[in-house]
Short mmCIF file of C-alpha atoms in Angstrom, two decimals:
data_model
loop_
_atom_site.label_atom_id
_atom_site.label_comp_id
_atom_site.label_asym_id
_atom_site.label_seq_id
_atom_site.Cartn_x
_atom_site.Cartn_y
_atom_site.Cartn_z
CA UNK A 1 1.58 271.62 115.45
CA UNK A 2 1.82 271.41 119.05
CA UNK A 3 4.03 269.28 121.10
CA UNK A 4 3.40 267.78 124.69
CA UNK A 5 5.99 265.94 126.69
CA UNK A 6 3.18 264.89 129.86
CA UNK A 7 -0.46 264.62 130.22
CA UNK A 8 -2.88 267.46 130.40
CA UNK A 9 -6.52 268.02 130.46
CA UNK A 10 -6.62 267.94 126.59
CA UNK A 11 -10.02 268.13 126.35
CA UNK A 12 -9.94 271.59 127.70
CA UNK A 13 -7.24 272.74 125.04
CA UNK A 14 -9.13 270.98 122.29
CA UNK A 15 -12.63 270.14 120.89
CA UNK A 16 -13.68 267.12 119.52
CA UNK A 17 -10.65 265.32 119.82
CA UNK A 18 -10.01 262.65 117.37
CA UNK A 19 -6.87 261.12 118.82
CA UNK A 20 -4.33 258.19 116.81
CA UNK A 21 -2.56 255.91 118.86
CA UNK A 22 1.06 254.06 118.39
CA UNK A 23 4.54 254.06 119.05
CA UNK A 24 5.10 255.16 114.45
CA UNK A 25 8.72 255.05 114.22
CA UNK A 26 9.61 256.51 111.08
CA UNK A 27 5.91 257.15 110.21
CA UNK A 28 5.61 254.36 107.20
CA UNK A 29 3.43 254.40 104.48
CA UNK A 30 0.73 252.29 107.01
CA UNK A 31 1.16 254.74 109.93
CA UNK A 32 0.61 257.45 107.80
CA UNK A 33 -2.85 255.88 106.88
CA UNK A 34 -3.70 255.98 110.69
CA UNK A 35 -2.85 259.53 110.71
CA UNK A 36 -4.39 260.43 107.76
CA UNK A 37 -7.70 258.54 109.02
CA UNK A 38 -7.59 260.85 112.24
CA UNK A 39 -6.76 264.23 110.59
CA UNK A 40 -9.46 263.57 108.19
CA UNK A 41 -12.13 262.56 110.40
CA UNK A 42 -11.33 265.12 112.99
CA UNK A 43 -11.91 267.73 110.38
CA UNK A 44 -15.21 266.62 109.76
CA UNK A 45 -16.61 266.77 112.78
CA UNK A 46 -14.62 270.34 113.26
CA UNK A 47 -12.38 268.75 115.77
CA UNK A 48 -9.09 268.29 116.78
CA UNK A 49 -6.23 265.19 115.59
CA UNK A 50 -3.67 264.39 118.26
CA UNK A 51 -1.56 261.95 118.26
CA UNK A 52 -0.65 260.15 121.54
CA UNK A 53 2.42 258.21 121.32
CA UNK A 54 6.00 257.62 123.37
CA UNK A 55 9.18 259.34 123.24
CA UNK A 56 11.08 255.90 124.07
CA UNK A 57 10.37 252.85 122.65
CA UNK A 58 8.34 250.59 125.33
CA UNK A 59 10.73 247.83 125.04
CA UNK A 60 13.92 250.15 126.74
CA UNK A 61 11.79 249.18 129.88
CA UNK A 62 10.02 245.92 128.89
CA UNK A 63 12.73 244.23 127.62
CA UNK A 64 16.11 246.19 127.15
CA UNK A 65 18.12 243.54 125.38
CA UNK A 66 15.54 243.50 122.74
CA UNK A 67 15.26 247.62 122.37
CA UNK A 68 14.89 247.95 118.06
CA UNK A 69 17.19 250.75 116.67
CA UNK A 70 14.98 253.44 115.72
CA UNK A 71 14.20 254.76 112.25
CA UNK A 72 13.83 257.95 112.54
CA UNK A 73 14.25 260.93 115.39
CA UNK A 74 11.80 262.96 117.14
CA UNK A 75 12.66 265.88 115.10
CA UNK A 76 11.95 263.75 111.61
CA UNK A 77 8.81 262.18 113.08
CA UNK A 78 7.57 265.82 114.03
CA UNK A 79 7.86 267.02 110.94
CA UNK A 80 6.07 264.15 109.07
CA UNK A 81 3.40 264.26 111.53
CA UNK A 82 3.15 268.28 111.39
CA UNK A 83 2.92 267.55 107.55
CA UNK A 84 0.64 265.18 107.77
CA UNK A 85 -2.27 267.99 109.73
CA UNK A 86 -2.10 266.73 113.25
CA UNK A 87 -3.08 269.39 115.49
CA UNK A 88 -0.82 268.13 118.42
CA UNK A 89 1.63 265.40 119.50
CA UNK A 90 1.32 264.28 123.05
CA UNK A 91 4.72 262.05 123.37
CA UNK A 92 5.46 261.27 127.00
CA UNK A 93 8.18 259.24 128.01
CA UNK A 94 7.31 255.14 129.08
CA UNK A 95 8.55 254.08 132.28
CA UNK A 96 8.57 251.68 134.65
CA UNK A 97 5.57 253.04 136.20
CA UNK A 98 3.28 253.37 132.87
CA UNK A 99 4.75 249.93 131.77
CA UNK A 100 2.30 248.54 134.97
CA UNK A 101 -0.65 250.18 133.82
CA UNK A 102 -3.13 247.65 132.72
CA UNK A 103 -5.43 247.75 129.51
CA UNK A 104 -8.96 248.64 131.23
CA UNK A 105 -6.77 251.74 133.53
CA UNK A 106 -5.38 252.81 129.84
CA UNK A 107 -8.33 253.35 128.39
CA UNK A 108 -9.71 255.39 131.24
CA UNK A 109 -6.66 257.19 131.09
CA UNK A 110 -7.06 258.24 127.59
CA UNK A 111 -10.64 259.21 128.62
CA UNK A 112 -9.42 261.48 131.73
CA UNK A 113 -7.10 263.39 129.74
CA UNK A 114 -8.65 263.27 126.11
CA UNK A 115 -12.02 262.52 126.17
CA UNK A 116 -12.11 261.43 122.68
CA UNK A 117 -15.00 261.39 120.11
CA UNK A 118 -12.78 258.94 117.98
CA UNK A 119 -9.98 256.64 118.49
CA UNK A 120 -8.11 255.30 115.58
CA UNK A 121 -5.47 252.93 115.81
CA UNK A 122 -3.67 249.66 113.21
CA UNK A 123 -5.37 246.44 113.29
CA UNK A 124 -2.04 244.86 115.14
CA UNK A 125 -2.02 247.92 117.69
CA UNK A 126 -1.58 246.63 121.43
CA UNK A 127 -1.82 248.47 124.22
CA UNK A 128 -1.80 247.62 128.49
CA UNK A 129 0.47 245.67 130.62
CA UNK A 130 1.46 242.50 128.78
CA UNK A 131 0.00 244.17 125.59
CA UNK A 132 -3.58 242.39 126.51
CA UNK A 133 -5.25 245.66 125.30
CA UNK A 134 -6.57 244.83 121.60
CA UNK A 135 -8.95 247.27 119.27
CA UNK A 136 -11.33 244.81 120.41
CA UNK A 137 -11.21 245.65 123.70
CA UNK A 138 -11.63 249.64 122.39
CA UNK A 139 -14.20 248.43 120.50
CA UNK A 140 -16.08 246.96 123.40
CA UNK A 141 -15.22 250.02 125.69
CA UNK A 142 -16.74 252.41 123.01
CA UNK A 143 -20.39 252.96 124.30
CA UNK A 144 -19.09 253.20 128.19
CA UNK A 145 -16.78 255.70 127.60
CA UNK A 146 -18.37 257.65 124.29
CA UNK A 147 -15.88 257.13 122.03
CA UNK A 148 -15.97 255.28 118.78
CA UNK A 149 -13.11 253.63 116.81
CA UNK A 150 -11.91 253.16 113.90
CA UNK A 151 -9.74 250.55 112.65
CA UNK A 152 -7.11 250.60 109.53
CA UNK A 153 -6.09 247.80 108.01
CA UNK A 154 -2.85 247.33 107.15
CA UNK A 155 -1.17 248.28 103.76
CA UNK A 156 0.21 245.66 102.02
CA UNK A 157 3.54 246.19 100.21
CA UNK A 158 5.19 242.67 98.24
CA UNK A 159 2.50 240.38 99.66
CA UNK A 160 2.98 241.55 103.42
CA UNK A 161 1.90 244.36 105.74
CA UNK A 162 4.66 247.65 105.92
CA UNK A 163 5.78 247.81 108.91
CA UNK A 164 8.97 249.07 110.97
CA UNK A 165 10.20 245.85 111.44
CA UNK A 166 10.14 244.91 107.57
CA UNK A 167 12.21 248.91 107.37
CA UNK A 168 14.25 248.46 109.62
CA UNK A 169 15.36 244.64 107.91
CA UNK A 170 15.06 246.75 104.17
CA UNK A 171 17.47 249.63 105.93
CA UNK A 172 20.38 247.16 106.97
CA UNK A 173 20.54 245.22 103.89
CA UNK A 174 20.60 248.25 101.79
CA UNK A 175 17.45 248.24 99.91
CA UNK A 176 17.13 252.03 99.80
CA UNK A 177 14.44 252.03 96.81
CA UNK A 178 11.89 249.62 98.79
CA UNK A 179 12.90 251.87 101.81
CA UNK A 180 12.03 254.88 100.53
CA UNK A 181 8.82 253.42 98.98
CA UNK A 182 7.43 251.93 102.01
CA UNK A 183 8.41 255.41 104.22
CA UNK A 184 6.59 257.54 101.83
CA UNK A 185 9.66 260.14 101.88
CA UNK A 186 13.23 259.41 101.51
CA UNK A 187 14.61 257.99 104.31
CA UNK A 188 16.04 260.84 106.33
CA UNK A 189 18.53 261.41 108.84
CA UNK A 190 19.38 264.62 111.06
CA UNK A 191 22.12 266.04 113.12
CA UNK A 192 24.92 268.18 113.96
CA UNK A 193 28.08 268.57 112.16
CA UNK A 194 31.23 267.63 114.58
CA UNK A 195 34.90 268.22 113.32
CA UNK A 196 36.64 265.65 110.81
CA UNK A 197 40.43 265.31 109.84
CA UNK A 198 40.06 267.96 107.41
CA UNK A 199 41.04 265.69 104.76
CA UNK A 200 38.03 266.55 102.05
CA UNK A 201 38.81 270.50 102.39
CA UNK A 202 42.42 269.03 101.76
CA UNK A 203 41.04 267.33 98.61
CA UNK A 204 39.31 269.99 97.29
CA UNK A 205 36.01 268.13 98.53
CA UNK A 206 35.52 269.95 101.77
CA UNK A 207 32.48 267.33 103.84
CA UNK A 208 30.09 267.65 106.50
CA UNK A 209 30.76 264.96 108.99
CA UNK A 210 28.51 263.68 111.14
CA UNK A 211 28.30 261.06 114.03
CA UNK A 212 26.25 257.91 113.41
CA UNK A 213 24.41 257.29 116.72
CA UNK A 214 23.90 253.76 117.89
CA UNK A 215 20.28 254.03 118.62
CA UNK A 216 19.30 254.32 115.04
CA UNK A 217 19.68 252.03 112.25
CA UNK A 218 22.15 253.08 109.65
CA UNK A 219 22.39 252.13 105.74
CA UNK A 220 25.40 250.16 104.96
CA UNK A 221 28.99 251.55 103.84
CA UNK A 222 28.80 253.20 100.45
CA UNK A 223 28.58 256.68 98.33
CA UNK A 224 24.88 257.61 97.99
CA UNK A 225 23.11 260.56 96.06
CA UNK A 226 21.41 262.54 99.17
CA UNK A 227 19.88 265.96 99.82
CA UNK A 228 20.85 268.07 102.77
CA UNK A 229 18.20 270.70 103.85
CA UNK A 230 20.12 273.65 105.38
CA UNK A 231 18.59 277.23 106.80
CA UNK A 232 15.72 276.82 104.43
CA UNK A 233 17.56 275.39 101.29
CA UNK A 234 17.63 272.16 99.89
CA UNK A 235 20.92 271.11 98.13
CA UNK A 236 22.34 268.08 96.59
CA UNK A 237 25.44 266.51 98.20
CA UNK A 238 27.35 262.92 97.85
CA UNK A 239 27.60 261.41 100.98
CA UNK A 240 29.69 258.73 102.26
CA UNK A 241 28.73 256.17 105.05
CA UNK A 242 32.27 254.21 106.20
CA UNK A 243 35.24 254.60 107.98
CA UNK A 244 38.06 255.75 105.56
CA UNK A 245 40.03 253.35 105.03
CA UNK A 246 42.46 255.05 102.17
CA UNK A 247 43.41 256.77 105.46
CA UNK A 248 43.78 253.66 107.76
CA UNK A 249 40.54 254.46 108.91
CA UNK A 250 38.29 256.05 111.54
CA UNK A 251 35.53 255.70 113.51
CA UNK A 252 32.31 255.02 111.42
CA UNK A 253 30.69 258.46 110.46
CA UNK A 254 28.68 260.06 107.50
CA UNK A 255 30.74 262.42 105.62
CA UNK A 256 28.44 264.36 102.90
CA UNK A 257 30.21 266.89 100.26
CA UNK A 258 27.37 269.49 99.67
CA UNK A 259 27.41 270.93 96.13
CA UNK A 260 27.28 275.08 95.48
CA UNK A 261 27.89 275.42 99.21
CA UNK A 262 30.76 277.30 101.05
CA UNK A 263 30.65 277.87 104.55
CA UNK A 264 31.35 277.07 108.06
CA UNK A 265 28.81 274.35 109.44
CA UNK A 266 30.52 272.76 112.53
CA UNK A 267 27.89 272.38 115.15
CA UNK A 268 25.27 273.09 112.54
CA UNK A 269 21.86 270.82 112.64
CA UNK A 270 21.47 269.45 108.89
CA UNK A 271 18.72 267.34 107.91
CA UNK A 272 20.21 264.24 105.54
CA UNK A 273 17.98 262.57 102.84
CA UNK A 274 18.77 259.39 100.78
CA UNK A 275 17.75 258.77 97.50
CA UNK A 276 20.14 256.03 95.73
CA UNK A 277 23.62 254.44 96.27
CA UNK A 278 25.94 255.27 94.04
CA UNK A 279 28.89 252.44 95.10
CA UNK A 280 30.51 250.58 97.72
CA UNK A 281 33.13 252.06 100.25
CA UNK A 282 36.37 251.33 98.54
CA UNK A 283 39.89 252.02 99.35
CA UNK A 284 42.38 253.96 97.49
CA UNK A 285 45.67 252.88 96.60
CA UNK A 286 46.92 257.07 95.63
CA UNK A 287 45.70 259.94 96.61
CA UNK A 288 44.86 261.25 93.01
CA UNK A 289 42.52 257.78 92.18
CA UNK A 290 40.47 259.30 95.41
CA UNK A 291 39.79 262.83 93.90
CA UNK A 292 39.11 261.27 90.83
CA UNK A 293 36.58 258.89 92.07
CA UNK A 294 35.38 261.76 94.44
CA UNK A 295 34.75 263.80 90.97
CA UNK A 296 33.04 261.13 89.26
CA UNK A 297 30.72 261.13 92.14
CA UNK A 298 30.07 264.15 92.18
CA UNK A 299 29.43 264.44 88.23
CA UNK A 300 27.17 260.93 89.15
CA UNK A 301 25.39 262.61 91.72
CA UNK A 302 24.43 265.51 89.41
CA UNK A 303 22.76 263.43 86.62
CA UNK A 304 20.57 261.14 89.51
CA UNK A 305 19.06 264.38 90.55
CA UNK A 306 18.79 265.76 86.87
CA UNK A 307 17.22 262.72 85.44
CA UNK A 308 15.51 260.51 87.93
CA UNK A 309 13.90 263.13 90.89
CA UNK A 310 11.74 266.22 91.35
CA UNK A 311 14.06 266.79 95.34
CA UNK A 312 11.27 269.24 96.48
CA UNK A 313 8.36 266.57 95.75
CA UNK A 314 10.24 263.83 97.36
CA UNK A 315 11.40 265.20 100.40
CA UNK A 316 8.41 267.62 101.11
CA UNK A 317 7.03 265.19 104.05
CA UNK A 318 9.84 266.06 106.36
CA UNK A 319 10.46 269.62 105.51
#
């Protein structure tokens, strides 16, 4: 899959462009039905499925006090995307500038540098200064421009539509199973290793630590079953989300002890995956009740993956 950080001619690049439009942060179970719709229909008319989205959200410009944390990075959104059979993502950064261009100007934008045969987009999709641009609006644009749309409803998880919103609520509370069901894949995190205390290779439980960024929205405190995809390989790991506080603390990190591994991974990228919590952050009162409760995780760890997951079917939509 291709990536674009500014406009093009497209349409020059590409045939029969079929392109999806939205902002898909963390690429949920209902954006993935948008891109699905688009791949799918652009391979039927022997076409192309691009996705045209932004590599801020709009609110850092719109309204910066109300920015959402984000659920996902670029890297884990290209990679569900790339998975997904889009051809190319065009993700150019909003500004001040673009945040002025109305709904009518839009749509003869996308026509300028696309020329679409389709446009697919979510029922709640908004688009243009103020957000005045509706699929309506596409829908009465259609025959000026030659372009038809398509429309996908929402899908409806617990009586409501999935959305980020609803993820990013499910994420803070903890709710990691309706998480991962409503993403589609476990809920993922990437990044690079930075240097710790020391304290697990100490332990006998040498970790991984990496820095939680502020942007994103972060599971609570707690020991969780999680997979770490590494150079290729998939292993399992415990990871911890907290600040230490047998050892009077730190700043807040995620510290992840991957099993069968030996190595040297400061300022290594490792992709982070999170299948179940296994308990609260707690704090020690001795040294030997830590390694203890560090082996019992481990051992608990072991018998999640064993028992309850297939880790190459689960996590194959961002690998």
């Amino acid at each position: 899959m291709e990536k674009y950080k500014e406009l093009a001619d497209f349409s020059s690049k590409y045939s029969n462009i079929v392109i999806a439009l939205g902002m898909f942060d963390g690429v949920h179970i209902g954006h993935q039905e948008i891109i699905r719709t688009a791949v799918a229909k652009a391979q039927e008319i022997n076409g192309a499925a691009l996705v045209f989205s932004f590599s801020n959200h709009p609110r850092s410009i719109i309204a910066p006090n109300a920015v959402p944390h984000r659920i996902a990075s670029g890297a884990i959104r290209f990679c569900v995307l790339k998975n997904l059979g889009v051809n190319a993502l065009v993700e150019i950064p909003f500004t001040a500038d673009f945040a002025e261009t109305g709904a009518a100007d839009f749509i003869g934008l996308l026509q300028r540098h696309f020329s679409p045969k389709y446009i697919v987009v979510g029922e709640n999709y908004t688009f243009g200064r103020g957000g005045h641009g509706t699929p309506t609006l596409l829908r009465d644009s259609a025959v000026t421009y030659g372009f038809q749309v398509i429309v996908c409803q929402s899908v409806m998880r617990d009586g409501a539509p999935v959305s980020s919103t609803r993820i990013r609520a499910l994420i803070a509370n903890g709710d990691l199973s309706k998480v991962n069901e409503y993403l589609g894949y476990p809920f993922t995190i990437n990044g690079t290793v930075i240097h710790g205390q020391e304290r697990g290779r100490r332990l006998g439980f040498p970790t991984a630590n990496l820095a939680l960024r502020e942007e994103f929205e972060h599971l609570p405190n707690g020991v969780y079953a999680v997979s770490v995809f590494y150079q290729g390989r998939l292993y399992h790991a415990a990871a911890n989300i907290g600040n230490n506080p047998t050892f009077d603390g730190c700043d807040r990190r995620l510290e992840v002890h991957i099993m069968e591994f030996s190595g040297d991974l400061y300022d290594e990228e490792l992709m982070i995956s999170f299948y179940k919590k296994i308990r609260d952050e707690q704090c020690f009162s001795s040294i030997d009740d830590l390694i203890r409760q560090i082996a019992d995780d481990k051992e608990t760890v072991e018998h999640i993956f064993d028992k309850s997951f297939r880790l190459q079917e689960n996590i194959s939509m961002v690998i």
